[in-house]
PDB file of C-alpha atoms in Angstrom:
ATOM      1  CA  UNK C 660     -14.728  12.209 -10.761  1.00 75.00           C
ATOM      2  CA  UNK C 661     -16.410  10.130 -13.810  1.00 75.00           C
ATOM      3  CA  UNK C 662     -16.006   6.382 -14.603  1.00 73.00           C
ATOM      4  CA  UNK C 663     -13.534   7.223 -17.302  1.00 79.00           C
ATOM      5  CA  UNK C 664     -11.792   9.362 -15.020  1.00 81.00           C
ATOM      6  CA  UNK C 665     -11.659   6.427 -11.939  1.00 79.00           C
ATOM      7  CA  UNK C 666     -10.878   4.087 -15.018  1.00 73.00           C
ATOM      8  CA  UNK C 667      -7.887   5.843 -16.187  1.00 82.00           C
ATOM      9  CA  UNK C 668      -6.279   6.418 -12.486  1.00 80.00           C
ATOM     10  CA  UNK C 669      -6.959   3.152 -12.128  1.00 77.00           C
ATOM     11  CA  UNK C 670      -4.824   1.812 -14.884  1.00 78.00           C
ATOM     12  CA  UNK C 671      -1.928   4.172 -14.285  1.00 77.00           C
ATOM     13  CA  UNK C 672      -1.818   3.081 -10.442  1.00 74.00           C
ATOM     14  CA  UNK C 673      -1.541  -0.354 -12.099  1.00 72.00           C
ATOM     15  CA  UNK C 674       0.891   0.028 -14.860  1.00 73.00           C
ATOM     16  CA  UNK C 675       2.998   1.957 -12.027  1.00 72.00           C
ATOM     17  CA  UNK C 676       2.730  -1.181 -10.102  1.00 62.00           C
ATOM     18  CA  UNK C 677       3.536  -3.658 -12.534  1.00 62.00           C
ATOM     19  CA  UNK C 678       6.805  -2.062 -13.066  1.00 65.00           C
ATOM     20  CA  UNK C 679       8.332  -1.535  -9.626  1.00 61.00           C
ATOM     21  CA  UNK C 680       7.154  -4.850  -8.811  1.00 52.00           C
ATOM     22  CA  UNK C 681       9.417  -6.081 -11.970  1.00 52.00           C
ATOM     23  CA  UNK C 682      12.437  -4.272  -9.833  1.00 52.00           C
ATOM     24  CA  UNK C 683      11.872  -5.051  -6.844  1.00 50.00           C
ATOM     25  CA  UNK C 684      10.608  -9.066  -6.531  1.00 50.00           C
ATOM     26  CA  UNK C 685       9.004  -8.402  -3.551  1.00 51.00           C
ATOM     27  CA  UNK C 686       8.579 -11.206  -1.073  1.00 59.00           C
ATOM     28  CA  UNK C 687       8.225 -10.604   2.417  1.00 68.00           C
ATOM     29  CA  UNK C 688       9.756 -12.478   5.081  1.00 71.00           C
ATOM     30  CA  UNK C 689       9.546 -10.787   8.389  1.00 72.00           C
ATOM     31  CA  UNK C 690       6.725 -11.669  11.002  1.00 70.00           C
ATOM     32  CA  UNK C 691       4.138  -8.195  10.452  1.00 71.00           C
ATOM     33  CA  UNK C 692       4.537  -5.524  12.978  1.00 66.00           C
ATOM     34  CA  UNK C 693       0.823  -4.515  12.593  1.00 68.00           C
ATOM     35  CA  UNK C 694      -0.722  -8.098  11.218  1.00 67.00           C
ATOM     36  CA  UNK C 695      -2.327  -5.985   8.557  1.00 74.00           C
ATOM     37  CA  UNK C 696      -2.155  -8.114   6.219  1.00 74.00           C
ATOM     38  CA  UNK C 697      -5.561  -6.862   4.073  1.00 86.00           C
ATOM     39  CA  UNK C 698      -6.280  -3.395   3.633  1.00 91.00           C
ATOM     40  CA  UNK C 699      -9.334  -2.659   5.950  1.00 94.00           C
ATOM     41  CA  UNK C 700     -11.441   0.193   7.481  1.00 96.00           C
ATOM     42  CA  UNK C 701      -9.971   0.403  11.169  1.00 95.00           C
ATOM     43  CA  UNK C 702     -13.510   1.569  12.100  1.00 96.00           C
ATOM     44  CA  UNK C 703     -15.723  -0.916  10.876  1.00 96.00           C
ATOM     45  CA  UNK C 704     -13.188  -3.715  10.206  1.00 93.00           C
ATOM     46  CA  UNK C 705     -14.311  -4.045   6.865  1.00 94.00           C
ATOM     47  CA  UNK C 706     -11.778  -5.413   4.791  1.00 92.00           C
ATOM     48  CA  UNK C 707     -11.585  -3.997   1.147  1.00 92.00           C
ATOM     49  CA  UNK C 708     -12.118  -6.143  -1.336  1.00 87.00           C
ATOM     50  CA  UNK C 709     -11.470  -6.255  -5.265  1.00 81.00           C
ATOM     51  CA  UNK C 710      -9.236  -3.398  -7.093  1.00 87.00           C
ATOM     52  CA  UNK C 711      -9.313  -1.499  -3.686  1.00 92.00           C
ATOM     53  CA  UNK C 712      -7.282  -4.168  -1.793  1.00 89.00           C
ATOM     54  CA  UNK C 713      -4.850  -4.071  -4.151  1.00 87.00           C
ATOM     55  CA  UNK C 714      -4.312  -0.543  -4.798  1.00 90.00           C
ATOM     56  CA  UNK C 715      -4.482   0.340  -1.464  1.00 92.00           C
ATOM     57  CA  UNK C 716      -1.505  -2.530   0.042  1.00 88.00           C
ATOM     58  CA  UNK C 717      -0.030  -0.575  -2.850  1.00 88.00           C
ATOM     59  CA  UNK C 718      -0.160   3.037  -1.528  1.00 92.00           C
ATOM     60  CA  UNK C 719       0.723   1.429   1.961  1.00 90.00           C
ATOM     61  CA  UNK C 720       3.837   0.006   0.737  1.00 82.00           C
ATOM     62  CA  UNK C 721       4.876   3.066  -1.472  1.00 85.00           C
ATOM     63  CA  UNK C 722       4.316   5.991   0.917  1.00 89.00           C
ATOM     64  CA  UNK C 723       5.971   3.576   3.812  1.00 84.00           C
ATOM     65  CA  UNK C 724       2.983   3.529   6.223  1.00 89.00           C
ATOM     66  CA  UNK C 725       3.395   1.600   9.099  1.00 85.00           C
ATOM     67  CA  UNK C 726      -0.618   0.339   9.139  1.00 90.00           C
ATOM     68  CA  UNK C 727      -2.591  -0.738   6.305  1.00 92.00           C
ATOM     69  CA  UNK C 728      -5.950   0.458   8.037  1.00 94.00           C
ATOM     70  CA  UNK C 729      -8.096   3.013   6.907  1.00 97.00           C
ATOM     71  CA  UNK C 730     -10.782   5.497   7.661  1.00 97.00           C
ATOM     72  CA  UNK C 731     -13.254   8.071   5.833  1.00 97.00           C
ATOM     73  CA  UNK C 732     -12.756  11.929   7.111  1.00 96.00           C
ATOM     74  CA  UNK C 733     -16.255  11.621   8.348  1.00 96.00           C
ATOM     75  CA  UNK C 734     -14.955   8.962  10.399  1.00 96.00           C
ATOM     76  CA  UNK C 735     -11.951  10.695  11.468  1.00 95.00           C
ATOM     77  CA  UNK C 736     -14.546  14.059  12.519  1.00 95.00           C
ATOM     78  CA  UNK C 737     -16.312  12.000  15.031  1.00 95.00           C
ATOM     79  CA  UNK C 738     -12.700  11.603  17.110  1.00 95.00           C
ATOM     80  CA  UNK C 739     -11.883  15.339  16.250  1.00 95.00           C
ATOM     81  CA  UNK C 740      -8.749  13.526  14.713  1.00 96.00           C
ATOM     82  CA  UNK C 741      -6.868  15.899  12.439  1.00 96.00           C
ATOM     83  CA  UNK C 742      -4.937  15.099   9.261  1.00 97.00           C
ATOM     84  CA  UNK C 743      -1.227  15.830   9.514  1.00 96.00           C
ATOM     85  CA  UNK C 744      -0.168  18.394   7.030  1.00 95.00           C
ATOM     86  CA  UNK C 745       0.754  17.149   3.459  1.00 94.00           C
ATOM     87  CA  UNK C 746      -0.825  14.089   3.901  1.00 95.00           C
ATOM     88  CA  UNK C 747      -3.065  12.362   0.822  1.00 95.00           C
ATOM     89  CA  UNK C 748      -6.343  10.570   0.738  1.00 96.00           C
ATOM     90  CA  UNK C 749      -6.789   7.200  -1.297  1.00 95.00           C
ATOM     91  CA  UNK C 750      -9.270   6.160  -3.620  1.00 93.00           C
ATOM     92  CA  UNK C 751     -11.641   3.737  -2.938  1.00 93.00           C
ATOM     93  CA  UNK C 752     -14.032   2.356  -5.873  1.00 91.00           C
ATOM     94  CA  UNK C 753     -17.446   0.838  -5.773  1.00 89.00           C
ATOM     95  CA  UNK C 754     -20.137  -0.620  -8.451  1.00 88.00           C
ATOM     96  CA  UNK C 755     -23.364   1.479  -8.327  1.00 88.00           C
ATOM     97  CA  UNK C 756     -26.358   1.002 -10.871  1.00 88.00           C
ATOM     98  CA  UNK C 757     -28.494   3.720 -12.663  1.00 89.00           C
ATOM     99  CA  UNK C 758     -31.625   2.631 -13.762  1.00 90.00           C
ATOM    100  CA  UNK C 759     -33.125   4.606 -17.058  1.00 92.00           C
ATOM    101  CA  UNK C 760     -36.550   4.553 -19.005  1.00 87.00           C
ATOM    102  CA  UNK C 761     -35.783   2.740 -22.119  1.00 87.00           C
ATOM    103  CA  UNK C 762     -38.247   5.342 -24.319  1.00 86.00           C
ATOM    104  CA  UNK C 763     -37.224   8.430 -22.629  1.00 89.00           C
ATOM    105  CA  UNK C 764     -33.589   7.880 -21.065  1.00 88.00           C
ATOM    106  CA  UNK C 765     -34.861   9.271 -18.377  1.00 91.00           C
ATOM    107  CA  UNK C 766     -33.305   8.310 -14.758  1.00 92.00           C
ATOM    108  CA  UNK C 767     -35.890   7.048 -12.693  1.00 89.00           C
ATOM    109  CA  UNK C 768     -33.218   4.892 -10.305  1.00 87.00           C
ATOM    110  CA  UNK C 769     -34.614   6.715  -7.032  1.00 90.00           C
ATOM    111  CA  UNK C 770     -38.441   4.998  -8.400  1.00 89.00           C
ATOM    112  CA  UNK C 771     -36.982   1.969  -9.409  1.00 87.00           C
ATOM    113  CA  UNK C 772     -34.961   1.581  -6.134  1.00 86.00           C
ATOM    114  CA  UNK C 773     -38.288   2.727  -3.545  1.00 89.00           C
ATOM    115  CA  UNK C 774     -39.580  -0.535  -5.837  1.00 87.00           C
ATOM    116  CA  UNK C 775     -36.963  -2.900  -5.085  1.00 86.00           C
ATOM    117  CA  UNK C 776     -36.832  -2.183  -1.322  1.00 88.00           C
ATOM    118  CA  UNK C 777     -40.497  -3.112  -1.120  1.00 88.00           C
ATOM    119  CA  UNK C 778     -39.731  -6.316  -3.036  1.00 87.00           C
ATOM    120  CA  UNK C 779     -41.596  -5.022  -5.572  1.00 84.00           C
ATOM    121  CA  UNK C 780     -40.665  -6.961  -9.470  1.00 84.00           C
ATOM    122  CA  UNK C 781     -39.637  -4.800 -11.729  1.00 84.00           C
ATOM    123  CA  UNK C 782     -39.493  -7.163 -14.277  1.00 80.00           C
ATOM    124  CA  UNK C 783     -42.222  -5.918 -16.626  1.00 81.00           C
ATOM    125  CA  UNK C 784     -41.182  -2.155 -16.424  1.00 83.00           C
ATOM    126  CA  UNK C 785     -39.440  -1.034 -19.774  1.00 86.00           C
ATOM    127  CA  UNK C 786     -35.957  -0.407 -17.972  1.00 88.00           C
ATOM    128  CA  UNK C 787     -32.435   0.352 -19.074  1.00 89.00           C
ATOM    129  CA  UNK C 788     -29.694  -1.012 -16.231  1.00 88.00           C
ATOM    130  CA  UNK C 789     -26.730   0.720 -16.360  1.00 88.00           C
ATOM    131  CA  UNK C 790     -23.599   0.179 -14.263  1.00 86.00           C
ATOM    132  CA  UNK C 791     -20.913   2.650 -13.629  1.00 84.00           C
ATOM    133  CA  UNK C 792     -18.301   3.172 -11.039  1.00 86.00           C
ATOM    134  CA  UNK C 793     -18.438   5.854  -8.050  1.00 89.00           C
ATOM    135  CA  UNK C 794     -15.478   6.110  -5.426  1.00 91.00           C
ATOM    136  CA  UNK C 795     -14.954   8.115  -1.956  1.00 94.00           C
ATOM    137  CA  UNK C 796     -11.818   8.758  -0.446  1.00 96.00           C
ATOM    138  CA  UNK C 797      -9.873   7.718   2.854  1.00 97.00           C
ATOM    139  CA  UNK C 798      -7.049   8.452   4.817  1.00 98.00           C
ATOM    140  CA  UNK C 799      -4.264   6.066   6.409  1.00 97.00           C
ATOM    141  CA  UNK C 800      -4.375   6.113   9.510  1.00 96.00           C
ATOM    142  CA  UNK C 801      -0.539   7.122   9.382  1.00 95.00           C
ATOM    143  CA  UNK C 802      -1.481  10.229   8.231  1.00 96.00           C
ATOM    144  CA  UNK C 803      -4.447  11.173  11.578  1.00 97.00           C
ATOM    145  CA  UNK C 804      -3.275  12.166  14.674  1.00 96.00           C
ATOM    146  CA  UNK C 805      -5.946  12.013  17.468  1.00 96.00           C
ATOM    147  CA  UNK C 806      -7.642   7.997  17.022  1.00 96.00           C
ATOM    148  CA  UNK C 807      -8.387   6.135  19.919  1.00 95.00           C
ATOM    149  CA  UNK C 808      -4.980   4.349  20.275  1.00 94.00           C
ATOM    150  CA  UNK C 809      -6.597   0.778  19.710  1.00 93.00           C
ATOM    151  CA  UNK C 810      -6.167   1.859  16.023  1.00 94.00           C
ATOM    152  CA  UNK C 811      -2.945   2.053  16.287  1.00 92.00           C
ATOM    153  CA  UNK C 812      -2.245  -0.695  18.359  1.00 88.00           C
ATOM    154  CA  UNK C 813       0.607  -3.238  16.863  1.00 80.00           C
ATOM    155  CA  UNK C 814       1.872  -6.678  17.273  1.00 71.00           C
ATOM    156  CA  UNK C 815       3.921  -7.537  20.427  1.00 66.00           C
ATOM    157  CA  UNK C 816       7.026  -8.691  19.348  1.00 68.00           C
ATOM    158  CA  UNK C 817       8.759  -9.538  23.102  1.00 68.00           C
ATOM    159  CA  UNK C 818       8.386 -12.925  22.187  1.00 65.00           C
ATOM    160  CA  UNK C 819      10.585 -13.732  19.117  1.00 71.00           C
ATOM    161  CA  UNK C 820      13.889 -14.719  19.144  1.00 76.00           C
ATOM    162  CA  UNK C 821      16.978 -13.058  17.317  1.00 81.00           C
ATOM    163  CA  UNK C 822      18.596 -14.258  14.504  1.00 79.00           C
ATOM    164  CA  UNK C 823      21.926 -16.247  15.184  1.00 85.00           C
ATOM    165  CA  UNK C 824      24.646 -13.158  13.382  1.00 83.00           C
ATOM    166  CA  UNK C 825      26.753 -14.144  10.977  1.00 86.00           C
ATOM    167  CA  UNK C 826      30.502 -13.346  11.751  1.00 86.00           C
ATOM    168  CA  UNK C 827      31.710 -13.360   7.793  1.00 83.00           C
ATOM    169  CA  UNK C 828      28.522 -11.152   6.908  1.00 84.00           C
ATOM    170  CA  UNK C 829      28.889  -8.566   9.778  1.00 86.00           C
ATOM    171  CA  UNK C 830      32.790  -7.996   9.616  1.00 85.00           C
ATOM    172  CA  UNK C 831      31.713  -7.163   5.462  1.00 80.00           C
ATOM    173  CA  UNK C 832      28.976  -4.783   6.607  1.00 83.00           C
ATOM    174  CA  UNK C 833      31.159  -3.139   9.197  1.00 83.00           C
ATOM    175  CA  UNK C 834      33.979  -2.256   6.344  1.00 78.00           C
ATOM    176  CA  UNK C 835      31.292  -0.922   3.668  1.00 76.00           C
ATOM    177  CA  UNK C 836      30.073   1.598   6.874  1.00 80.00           C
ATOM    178  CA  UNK C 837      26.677   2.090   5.234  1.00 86.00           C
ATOM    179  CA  UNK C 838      23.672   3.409   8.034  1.00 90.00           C
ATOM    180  CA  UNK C 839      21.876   0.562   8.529  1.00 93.00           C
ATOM    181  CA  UNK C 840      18.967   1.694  10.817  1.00 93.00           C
ATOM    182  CA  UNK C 841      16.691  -0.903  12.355  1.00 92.00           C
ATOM    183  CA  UNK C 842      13.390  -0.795  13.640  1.00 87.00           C
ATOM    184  CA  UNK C 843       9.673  -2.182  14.526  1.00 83.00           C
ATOM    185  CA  UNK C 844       8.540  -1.637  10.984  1.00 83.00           C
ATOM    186  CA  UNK C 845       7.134  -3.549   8.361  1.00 80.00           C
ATOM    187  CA  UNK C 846       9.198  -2.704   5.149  1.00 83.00           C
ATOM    188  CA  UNK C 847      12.669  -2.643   4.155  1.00 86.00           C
ATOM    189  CA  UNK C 848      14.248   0.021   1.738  1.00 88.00           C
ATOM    190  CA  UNK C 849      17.275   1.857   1.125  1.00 88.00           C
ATOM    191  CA  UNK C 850      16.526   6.064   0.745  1.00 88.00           C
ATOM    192  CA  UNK C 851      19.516   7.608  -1.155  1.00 87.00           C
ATOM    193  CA  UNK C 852      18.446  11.272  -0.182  1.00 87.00           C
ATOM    194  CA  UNK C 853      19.311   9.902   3.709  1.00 90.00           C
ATOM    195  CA  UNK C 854      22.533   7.374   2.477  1.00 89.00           C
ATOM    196  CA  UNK C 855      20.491   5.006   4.781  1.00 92.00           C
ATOM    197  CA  UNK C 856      19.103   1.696   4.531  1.00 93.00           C
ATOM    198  CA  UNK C 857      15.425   1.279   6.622  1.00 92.00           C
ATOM    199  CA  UNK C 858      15.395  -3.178   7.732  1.00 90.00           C
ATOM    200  CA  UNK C 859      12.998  -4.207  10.309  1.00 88.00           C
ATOM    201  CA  UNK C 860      13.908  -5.232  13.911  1.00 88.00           C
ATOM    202  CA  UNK C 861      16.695  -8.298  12.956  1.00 89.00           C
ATOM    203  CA  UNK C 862      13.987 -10.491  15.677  1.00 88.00           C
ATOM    204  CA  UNK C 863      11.011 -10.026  13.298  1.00 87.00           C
ATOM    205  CA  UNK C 864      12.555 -11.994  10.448  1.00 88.00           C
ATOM    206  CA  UNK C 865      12.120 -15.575   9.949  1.00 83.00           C
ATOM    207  CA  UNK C 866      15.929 -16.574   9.872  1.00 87.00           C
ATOM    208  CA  UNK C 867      18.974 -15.638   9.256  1.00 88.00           C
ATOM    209  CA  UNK C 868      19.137 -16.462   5.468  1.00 87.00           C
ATOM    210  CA  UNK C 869      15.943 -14.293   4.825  1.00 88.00           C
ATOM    211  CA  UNK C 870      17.501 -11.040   6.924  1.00 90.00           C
ATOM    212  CA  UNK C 871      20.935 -10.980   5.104  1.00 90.00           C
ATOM    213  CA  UNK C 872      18.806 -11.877   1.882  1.00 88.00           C
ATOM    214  CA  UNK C 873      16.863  -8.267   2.586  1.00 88.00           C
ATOM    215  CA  UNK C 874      19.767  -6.565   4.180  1.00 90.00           C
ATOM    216  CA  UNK C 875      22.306  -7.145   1.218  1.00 88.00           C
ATOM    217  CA  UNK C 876      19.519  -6.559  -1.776  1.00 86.00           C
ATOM    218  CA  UNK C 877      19.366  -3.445  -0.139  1.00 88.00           C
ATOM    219  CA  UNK C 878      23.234  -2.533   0.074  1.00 87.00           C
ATOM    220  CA  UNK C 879      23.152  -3.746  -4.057  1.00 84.00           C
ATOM    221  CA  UNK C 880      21.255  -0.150  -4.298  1.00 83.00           C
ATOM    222  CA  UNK C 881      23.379   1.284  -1.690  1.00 85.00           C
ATOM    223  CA  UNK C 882      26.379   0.604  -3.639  1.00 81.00           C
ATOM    224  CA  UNK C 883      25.620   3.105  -6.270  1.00 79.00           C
ATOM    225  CA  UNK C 884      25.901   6.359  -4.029  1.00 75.00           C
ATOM    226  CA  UNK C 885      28.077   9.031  -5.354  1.00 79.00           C
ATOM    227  CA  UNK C 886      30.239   8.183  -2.460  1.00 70.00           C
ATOM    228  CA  UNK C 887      31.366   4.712  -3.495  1.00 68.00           C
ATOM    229  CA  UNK C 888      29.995   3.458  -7.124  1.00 63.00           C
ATOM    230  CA  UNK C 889      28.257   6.475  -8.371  1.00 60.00           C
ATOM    231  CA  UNK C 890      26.109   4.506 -10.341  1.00 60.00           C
ATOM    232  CA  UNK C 891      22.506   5.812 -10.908  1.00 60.00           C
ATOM    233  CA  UNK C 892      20.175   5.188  -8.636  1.00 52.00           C
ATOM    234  CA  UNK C 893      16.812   5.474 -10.789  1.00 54.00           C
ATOM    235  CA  UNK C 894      17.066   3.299 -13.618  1.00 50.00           C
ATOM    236  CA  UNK C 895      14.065   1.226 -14.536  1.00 46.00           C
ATOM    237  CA  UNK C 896      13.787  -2.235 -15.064  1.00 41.00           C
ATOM    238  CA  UNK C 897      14.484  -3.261 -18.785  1.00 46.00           C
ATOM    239  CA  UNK C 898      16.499  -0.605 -19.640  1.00 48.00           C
ATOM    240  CA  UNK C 899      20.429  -0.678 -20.965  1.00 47.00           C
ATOM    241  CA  UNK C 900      21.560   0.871 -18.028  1.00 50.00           C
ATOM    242  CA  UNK C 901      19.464  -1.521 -15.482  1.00 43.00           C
ATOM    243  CA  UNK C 902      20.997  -4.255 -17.644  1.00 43.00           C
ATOM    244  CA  UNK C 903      24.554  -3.547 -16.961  1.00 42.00           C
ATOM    245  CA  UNK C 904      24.324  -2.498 -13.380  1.00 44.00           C
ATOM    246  CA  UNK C 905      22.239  -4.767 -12.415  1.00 42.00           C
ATOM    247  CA  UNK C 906      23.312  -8.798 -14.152  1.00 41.00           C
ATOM    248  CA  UNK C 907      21.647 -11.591 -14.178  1.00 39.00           C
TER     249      UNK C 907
END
């Protein structure tokens, strides 16, 4: 893949971003089930930094992966760990430098670099700097089978207290008899293939307010199966029907 290639993925992932974020107002507040709060590699704890940390809490967050850690496939070959079928690698992008001879063009990066590790200036050497982007891939580790189980090790979550219920919310929930299935997770989303609505463990959020907050921006979506509103389910923010559907 070229720099105009990683440059234009880039840029879609982004402007696919920008507008789901413009639906959705995203703000989290449930304790984390994994504490993964920054994309890193679950090998070398390296936490990605730049574009990458952002486009990779993105993939985490849109295919629904419990962990935001990550690993190369070399890295997943020295646990014979195995890829579960259908599964996707992610992009990862770095800087890297070519260094050509301003007369002839010519690369001469593998010269110029033997100079620079033996601290050699190469400041009087007729040389053309040019910086491009490379990127390698890696896989969530959602999507290996076969780590040591330290990498998939989550937060214990014995220790925090349920939410006080609220008796005027519940008996509403209870007559709209939408699946409401809740567990140690660390996203919240309603999937109108299943009818269902995906919350978090009702312990892990911060209060009450915040878990009906989630819960009923959730059953807004809900609403519009063919079984009660029939309203469509995939209009995008800014347009008529969004608009009317969804007030301000």
């Amino acid at each position: 893949m070229n720099t105009n290639d990683i440059y234009e993925r880039i840029t879609a992932t982004i402007i696919e971003m920008l507008e789901e974020h413009k639906e959705s107002n995203f703000s989290q507040s449930w304790y984390s089930l994994t504490g993964d709060t920054f994309a890193k590699n679950v090998v070398t704890d390296h936490v990605y930094n730049g574009i990458n940390q952002l486009l990779l809490n993105y993939i985490k967050r849109k295919k629904e992966y419990k962990y935001n850690r990550w690993l190369t496939f070399k890295q997943l070959e020295k646990y014979n760990a195995r890829i579960k079928k259908g599964s996707k690698a992610a992009m990862v992008v770095y800087k890297s430098v070519l260094y050509l001879d301003e007369k002839t063009g010519k690369n001469i990066t593998r010269f110029v670099e033997d100079l620079l590790q033996q601290k050699q200036s190469i400041e009087n050497l007729n040389i053309k700097k040019v910086g491009y982007l490379k990127n390698y891939s890696v896989f969530n580790v959602d999507c290996v089978e076969g780590l040591p189980e330290e990498y998939y090790k989550i937060n214990d979550l014995e220790n925090l207290s349920e939410i006080e219920r609220d008796e005027k919310a519940e008996t509403i929930l209870s007559f709209m008899g939408i699946n409401i299935e809740h567990a140690a997770r660390d996203d919240a989303f309603y999937k109108p293939s299943e009818d269902k609505i995906y919350m978090p463990l009702t312990k892990q959020f911060v209060s009450a307010d915040a878990y009906y907050s989630v819960l009923f921006h959730e059953i807004g979506h809900a609403v519009g199966h063919p079984s009660r509103l029939n309203r469509p389910l995939n209009n995008k923010f800014g347009s008529k029907e969004y608009a009317f559907h969804y007030p301000n």
